[in-house]
PDB file of C-alpha atoms in Angstrom:
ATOM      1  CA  UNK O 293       9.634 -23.582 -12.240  1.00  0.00           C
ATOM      2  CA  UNK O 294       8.869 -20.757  -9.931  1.00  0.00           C
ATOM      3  CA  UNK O 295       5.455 -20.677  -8.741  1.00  0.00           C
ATOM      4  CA  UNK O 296       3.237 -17.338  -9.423  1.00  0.00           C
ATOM      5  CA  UNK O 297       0.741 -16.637  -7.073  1.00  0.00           C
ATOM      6  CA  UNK O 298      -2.493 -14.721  -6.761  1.00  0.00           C
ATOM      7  CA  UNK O 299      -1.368 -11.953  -5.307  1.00  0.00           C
ATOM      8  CA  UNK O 300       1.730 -10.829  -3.761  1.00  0.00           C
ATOM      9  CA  UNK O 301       1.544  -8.320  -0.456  1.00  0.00           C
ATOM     10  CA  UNK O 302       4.834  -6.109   0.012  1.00  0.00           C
ATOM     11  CA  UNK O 303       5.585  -4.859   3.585  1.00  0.00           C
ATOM     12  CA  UNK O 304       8.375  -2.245   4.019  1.00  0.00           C
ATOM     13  CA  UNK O 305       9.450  -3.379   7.719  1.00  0.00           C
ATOM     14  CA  UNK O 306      10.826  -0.541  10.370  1.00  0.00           C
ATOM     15  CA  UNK O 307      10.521  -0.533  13.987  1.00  0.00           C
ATOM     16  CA  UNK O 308       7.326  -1.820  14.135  1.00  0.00           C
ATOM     17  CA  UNK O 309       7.264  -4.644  16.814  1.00  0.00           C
ATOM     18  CA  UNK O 310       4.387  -3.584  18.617  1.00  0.00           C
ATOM     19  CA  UNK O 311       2.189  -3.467  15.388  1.00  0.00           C
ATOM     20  CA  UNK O 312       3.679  -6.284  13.458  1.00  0.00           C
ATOM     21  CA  UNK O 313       1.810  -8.946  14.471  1.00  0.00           C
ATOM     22  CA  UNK O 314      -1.701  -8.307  13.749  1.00  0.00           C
ATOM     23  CA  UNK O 315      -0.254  -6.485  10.213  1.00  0.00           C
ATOM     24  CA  UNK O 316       0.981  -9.706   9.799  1.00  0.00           C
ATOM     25  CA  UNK O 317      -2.275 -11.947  10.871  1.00  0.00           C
ATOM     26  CA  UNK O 318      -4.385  -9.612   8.641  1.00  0.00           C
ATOM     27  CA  UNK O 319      -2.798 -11.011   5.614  1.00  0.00           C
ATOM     28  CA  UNK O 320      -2.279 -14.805   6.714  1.00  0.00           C
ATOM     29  CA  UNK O 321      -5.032 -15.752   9.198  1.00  0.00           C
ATOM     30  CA  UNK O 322      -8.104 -13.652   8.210  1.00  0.00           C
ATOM     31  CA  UNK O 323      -8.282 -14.137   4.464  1.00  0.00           C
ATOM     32  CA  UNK O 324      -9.970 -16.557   2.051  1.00  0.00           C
ATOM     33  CA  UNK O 325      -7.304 -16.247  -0.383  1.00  0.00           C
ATOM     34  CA  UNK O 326      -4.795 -18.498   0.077  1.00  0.00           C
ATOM     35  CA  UNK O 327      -2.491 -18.251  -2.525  1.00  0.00           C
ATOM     36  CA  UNK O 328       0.083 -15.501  -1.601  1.00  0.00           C
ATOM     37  CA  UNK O 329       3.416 -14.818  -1.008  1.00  0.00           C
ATOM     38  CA  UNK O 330       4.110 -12.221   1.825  1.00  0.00           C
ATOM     39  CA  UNK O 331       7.413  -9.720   0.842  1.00  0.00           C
ATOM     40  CA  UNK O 332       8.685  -8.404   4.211  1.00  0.00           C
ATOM     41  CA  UNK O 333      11.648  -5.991   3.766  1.00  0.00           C
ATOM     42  CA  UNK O 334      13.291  -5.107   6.768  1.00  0.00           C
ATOM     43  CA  UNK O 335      15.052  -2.155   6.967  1.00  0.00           C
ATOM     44  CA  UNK O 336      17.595  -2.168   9.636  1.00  0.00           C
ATOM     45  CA  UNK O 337      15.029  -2.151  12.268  1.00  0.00           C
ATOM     46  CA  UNK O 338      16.780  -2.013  15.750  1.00  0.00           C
ATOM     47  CA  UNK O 339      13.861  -3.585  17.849  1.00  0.00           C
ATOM     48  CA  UNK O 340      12.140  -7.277  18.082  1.00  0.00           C
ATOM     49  CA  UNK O 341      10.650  -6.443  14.545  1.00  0.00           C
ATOM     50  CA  UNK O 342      12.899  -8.818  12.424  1.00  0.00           C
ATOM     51  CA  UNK O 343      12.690 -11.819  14.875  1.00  0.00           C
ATOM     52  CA  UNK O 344       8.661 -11.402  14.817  1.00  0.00           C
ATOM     53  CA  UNK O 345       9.428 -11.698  11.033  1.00  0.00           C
ATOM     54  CA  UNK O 346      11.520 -14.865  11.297  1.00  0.00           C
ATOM     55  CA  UNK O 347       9.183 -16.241  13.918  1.00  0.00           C
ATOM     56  CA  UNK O 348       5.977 -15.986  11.449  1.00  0.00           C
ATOM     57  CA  UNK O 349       8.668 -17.045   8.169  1.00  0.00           C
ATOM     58  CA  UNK O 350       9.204 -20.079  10.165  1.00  0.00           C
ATOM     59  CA  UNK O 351       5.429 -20.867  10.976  1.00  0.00           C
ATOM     60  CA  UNK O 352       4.151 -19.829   7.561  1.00  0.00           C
ATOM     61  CA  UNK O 353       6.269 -20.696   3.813  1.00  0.00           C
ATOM     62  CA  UNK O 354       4.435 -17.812   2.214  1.00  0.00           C
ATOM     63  CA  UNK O 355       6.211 -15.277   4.475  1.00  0.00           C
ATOM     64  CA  UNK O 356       9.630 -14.674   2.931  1.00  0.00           C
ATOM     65  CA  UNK O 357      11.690 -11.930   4.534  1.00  0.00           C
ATOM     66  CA  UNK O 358      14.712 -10.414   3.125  1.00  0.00           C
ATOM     67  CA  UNK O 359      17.239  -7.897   4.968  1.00  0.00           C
ATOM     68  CA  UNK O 360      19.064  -4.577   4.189  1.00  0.00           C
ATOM     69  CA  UNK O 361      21.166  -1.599   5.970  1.00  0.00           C
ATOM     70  CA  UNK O 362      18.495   1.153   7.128  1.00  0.00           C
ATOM     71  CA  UNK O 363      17.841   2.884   3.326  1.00  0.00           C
ATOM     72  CA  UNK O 364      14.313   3.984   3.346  1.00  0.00           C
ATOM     73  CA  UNK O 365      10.452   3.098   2.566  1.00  0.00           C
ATOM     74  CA  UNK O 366      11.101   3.638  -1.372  1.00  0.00           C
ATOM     75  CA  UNK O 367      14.270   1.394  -1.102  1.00  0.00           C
ATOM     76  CA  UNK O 368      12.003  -1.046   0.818  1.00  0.00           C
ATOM     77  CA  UNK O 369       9.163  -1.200  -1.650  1.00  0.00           C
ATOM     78  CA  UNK O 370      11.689  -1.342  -4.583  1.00  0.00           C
ATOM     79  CA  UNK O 371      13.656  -4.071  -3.334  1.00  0.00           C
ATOM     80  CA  UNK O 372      10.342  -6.097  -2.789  1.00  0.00           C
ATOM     81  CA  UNK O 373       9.189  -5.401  -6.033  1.00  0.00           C
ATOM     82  CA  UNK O 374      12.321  -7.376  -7.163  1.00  0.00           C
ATOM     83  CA  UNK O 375      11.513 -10.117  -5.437  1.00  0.00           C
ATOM     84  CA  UNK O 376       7.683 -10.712  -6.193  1.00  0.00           C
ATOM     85  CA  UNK O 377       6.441 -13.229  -8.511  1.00  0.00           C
ATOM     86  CA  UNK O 378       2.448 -12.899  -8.042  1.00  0.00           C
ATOM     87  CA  UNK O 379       0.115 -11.977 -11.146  1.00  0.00           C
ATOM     88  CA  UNK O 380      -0.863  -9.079  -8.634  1.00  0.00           C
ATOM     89  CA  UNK O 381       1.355  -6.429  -6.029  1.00  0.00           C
ATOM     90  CA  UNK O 382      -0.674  -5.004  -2.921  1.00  0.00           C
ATOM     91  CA  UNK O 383       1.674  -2.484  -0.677  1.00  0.00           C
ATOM     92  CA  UNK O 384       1.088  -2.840   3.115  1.00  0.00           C
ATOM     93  CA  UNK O 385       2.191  -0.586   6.036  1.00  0.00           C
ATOM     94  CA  UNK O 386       3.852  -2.732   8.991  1.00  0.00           C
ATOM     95  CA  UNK O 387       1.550  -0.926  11.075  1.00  0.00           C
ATOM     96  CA  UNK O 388      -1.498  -1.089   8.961  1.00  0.00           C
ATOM     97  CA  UNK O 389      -4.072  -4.535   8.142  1.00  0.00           C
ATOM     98  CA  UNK O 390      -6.392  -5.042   5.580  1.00  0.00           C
ATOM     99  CA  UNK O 391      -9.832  -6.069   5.974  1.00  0.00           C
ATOM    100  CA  UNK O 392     -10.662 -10.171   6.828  1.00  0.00           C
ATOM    101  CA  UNK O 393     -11.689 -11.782   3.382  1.00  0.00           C
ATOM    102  CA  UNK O 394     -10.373  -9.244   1.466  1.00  0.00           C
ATOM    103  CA  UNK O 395      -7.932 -10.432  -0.379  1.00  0.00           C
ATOM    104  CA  UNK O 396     -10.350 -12.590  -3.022  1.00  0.00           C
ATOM    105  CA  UNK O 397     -12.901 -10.188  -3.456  1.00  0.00           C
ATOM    106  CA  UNK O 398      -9.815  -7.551  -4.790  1.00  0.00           C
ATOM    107  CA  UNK O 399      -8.218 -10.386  -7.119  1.00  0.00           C
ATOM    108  CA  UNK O 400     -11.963 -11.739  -8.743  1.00  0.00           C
ATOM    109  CA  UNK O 401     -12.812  -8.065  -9.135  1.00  0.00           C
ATOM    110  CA  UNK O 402      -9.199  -7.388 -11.207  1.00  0.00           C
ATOM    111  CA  UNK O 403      -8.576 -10.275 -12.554  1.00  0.00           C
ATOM    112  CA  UNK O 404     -12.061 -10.742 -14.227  1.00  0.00           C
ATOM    113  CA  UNK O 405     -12.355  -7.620 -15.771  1.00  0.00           C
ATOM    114  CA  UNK O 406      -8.508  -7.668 -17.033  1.00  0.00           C
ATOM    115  CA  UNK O 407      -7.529  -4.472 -15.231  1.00  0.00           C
ATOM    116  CA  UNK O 408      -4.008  -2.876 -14.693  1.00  0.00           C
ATOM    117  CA  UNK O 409      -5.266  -0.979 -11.187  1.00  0.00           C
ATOM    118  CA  UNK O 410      -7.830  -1.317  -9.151  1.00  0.00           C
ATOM    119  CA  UNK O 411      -8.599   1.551  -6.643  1.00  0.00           C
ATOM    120  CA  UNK O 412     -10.180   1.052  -3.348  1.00  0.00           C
ATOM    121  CA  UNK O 413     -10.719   2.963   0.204  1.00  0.00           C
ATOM    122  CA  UNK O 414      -9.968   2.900   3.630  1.00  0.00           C
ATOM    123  CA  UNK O 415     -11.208   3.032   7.415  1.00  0.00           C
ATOM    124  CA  UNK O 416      -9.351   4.869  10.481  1.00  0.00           C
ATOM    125  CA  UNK O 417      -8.383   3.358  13.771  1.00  0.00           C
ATOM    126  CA  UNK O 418      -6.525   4.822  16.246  1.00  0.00           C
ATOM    127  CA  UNK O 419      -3.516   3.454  18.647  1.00  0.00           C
ATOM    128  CA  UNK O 420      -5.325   4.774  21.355  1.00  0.00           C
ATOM    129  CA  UNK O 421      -7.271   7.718  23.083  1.00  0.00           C
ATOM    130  CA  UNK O 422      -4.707  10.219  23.040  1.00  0.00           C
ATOM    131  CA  UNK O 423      -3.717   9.628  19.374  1.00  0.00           C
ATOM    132  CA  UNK O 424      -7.921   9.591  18.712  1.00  0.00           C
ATOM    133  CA  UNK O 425      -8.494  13.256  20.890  1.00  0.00           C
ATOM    134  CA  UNK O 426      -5.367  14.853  18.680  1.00  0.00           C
ATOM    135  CA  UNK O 427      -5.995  13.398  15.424  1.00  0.00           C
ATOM    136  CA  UNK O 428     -10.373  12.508  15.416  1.00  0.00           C
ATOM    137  CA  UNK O 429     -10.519  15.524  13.202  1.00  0.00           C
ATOM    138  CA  UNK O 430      -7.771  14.809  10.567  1.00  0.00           C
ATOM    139  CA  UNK O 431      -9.458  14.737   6.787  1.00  0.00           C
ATOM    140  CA  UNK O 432     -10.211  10.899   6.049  1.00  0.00           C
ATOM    141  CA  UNK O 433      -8.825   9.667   2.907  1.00  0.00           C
ATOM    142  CA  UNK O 434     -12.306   8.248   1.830  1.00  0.00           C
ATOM    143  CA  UNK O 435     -13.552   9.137  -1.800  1.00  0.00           C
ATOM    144  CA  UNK O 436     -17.153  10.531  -1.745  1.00  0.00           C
ATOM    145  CA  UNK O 437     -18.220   8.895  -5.534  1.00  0.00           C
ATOM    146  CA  UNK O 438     -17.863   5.224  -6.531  1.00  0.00           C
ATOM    147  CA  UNK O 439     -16.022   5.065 -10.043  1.00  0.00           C
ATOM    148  CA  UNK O 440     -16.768   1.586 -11.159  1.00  0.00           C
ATOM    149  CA  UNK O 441     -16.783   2.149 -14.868  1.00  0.00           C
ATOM    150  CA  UNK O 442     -13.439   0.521 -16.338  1.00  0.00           C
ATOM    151  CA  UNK O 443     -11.560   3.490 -17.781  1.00  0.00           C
ATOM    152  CA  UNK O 444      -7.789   4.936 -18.303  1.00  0.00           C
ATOM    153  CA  UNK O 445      -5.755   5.694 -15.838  1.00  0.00           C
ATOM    154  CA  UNK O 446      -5.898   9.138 -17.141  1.00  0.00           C
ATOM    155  CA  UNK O 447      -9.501   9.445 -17.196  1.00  0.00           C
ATOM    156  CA  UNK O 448      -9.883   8.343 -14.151  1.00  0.00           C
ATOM    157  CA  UNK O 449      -7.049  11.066 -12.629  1.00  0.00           C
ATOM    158  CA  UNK O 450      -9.118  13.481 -13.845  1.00  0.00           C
ATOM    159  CA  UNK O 451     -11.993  12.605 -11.991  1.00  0.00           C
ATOM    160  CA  UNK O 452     -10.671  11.760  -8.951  1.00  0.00           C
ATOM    161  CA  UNK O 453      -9.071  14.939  -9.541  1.00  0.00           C
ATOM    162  CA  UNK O 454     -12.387  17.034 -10.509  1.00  0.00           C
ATOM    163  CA  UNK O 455     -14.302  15.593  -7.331  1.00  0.00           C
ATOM    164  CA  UNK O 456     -11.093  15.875  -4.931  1.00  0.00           C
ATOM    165  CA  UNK O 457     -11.355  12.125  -4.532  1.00  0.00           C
ATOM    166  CA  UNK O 458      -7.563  11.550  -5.266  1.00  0.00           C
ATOM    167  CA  UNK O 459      -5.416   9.993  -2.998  1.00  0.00           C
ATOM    168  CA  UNK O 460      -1.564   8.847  -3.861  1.00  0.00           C
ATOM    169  CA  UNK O 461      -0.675   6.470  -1.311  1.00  0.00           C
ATOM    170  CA  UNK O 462       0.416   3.240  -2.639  1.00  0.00           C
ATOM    171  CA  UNK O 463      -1.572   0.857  -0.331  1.00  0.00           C
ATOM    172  CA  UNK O 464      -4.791   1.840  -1.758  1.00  0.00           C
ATOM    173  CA  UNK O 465      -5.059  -0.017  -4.961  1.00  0.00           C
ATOM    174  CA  UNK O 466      -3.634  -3.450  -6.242  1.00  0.00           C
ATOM    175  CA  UNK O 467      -1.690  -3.465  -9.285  1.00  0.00           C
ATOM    176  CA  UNK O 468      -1.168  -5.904 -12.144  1.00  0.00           C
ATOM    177  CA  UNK O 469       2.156  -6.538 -11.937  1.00  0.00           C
ATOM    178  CA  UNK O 470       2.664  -7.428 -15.600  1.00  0.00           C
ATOM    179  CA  UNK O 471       1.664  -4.232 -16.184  1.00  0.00           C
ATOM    180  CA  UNK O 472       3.785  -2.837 -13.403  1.00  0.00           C
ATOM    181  CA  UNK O 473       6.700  -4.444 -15.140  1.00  0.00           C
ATOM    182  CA  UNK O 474       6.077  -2.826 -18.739  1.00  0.00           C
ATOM    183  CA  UNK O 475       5.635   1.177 -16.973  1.00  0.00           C
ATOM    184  CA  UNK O 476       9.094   0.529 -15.936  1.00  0.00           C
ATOM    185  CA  UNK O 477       8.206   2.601 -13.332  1.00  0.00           C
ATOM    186  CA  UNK O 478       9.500   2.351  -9.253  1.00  0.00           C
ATOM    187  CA  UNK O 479       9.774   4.457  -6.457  1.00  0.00           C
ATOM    188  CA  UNK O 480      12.182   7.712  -6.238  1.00  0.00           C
ATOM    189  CA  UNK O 481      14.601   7.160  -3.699  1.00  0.00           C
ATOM    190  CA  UNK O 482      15.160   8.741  -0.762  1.00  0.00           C
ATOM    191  CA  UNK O 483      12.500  10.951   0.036  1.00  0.00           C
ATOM    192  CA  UNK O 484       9.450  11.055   1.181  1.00  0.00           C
ATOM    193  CA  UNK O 485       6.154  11.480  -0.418  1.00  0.00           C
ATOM    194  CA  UNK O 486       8.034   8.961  -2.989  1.00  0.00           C
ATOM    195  CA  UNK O 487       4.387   7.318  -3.475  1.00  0.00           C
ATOM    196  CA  UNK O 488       2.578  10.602  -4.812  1.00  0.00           C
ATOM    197  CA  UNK O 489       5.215  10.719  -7.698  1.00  0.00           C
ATOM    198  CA  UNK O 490       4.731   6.801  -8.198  1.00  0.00           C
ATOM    199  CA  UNK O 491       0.498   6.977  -8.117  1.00  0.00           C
ATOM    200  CA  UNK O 492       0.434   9.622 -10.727  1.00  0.00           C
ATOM    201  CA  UNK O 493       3.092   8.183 -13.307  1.00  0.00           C
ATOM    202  CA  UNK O 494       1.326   5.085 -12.743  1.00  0.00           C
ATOM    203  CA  UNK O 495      -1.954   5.777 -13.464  1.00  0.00           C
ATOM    204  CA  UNK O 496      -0.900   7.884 -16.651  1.00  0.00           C
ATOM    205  CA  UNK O 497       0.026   4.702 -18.316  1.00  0.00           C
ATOM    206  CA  UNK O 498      -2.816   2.509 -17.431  1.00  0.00           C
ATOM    207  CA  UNK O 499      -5.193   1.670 -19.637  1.00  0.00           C
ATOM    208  CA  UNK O 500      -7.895  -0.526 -17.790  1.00  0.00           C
ATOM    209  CA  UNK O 501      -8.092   1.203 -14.532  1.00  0.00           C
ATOM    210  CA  UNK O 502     -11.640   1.334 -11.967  1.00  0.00           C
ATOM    211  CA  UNK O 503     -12.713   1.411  -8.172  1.00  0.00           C
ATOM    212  CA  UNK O 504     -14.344   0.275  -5.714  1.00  0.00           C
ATOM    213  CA  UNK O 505     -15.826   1.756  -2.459  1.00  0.00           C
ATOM    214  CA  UNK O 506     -15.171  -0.794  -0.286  1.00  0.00           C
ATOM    215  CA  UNK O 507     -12.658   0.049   2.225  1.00  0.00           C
ATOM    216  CA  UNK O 508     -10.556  -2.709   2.301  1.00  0.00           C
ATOM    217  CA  UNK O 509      -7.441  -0.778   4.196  1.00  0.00           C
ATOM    218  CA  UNK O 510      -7.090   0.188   8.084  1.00  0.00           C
ATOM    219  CA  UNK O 511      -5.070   2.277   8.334  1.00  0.00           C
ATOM    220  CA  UNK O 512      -3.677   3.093  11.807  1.00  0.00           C
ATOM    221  CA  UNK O 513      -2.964   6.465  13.088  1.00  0.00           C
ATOM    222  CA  UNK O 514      -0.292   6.401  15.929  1.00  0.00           C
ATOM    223  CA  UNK O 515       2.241   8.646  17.368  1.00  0.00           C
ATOM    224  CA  UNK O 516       5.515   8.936  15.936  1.00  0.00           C
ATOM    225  CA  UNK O 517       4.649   7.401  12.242  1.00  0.00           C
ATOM    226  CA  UNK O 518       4.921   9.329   9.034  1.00  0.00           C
ATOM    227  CA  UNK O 519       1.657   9.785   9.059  1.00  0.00           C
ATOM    228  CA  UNK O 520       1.504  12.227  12.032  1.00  0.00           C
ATOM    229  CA  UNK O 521       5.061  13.463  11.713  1.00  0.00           C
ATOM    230  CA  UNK O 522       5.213  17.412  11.544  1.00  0.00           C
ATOM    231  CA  UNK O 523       5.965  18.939   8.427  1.00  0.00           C
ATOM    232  CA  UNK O 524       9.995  19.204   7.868  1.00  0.00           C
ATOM    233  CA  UNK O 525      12.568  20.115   5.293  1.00  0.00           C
ATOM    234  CA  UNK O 526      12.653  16.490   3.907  1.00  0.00           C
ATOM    235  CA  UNK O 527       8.537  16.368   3.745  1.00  0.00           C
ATOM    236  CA  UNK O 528       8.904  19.348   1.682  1.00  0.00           C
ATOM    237  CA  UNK O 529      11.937  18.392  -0.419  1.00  0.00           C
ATOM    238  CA  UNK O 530       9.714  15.034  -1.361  1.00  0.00           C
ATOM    239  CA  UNK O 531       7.075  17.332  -2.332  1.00  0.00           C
ATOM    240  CA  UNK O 532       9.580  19.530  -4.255  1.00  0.00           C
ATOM    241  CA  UNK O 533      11.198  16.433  -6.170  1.00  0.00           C
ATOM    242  CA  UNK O 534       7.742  14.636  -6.983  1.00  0.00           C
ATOM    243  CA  UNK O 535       6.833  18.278  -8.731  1.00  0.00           C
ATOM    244  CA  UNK O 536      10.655  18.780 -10.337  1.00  0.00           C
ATOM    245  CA  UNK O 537       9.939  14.946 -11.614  1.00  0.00           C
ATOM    246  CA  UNK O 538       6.643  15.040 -12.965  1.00  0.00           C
ATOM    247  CA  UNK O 539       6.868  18.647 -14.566  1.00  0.00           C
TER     248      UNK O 539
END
């Protein structure tokens, strides 16, 4: 019989060797939840980023990593999603961490008040002090009310909506994956933006939904990520097909 854990963290893997690491350490060393399972999906990365993989999969049973030909973040997250088997899914950036002793605090606060999402913020760091001067004054994905009342998904889109406190990206809640499984929902592939499409249809069919203020991601801004890319065609075609698809 296959073992379901707590919680099971999902890391879309790409080029990331000189951020791995400490994404990784967030998630295994600095926690007071111990029972996880760590999906690592690496994409075809071309640098030391799948042999830092194997190196902490070797250390560490709960890291399990799994390979495929360079497809894409939604291919990434999907095929991790496959692969899970914990009562809860938290997405992770390679290049990202979450915040020490995290990890319980999310799964008491979801599992004891039987909810399908739970929403949550974020802090900034930098790569370094050229990435800080160009970026310091880039809108921070923070949400200015607490919304702790347990509610629908859909009431709760409209607020978020109402205040301009929504944000789609996929690493800032943790989702009941039972739940997960009966939306029947993944991401689109191939484009990006694929988790704006994937928030919304998600939190349509939610029924026990609420945040909290903490922030509990770090999210790092560096050079080069999608993140600080400049606007191109396929930024705009994921925008385009997230519209076409939710319309």
């Amino acid at each position: 019989m296959i073992h379901q854990c707590k919680i099971s963290v999902v890391i879309p893997v790409y080029n990331v060797e000189s951020w791995l690491k400490p994404c990784l350490e967030s998630v295994l060393l600095h926690q007071d939840l111990n029972d996880i399972e760590v999906i690592c999906v690496d994409d075809g990365s071309t640098d030391k980023s799948l042999q830092i993989l194997e190196e902490f999969s070797e250390r560490d049973p709960r890291v399990k990593v799994f390979t495929q030909n360079n497809s894409g973040i939604s291919e990434s997250r999907n095929r991790g999603l496959s692969l899970v088997c914990g009562e809860y899914i938290l997405f992770l950036d390679s290049d990202d961490m979450i915040r020490e002793n995290s990890l319980l605090y999310l799964y008491n606060e979801i599992s004891n008040n039987n909810l399908d999402i739970l929403y949550f913020d974020m802090e900034r760091i930098f790569d370094n002090e050229i990435v800080e001067k160009k970026y310091k004054d880039r809108k921070l994905n923070i949400r200015k009310r607490k919304y702790e009342n347990i509610v629908t998904g859909e009431e709760l889109f409209t607020q978020f909506i109402k205040n301009t406190d929504f944000f789609p990206q996929v690493w800032l809640y943790l989702i009941k994956h039972s739940f997960l499984e009966e939306s029947e929902i993944e991401f689109y592939e191939g484009i990006y933006h694929e988790d704006e499409l994937f928030t919304v249809e998600l939190m349509l069919k939610a029924k026990r939904v609420s945040h909290r203020g903490e922030k509990i991601y770090i999210r790092r801004l560096r050079e080069g990520s999608i993140m600080t890319m400049a606007k191109t065609v396929e930024n705009i075609k994921g925008n385009i097909t997230g519209t076409i698809e939710f319309s």
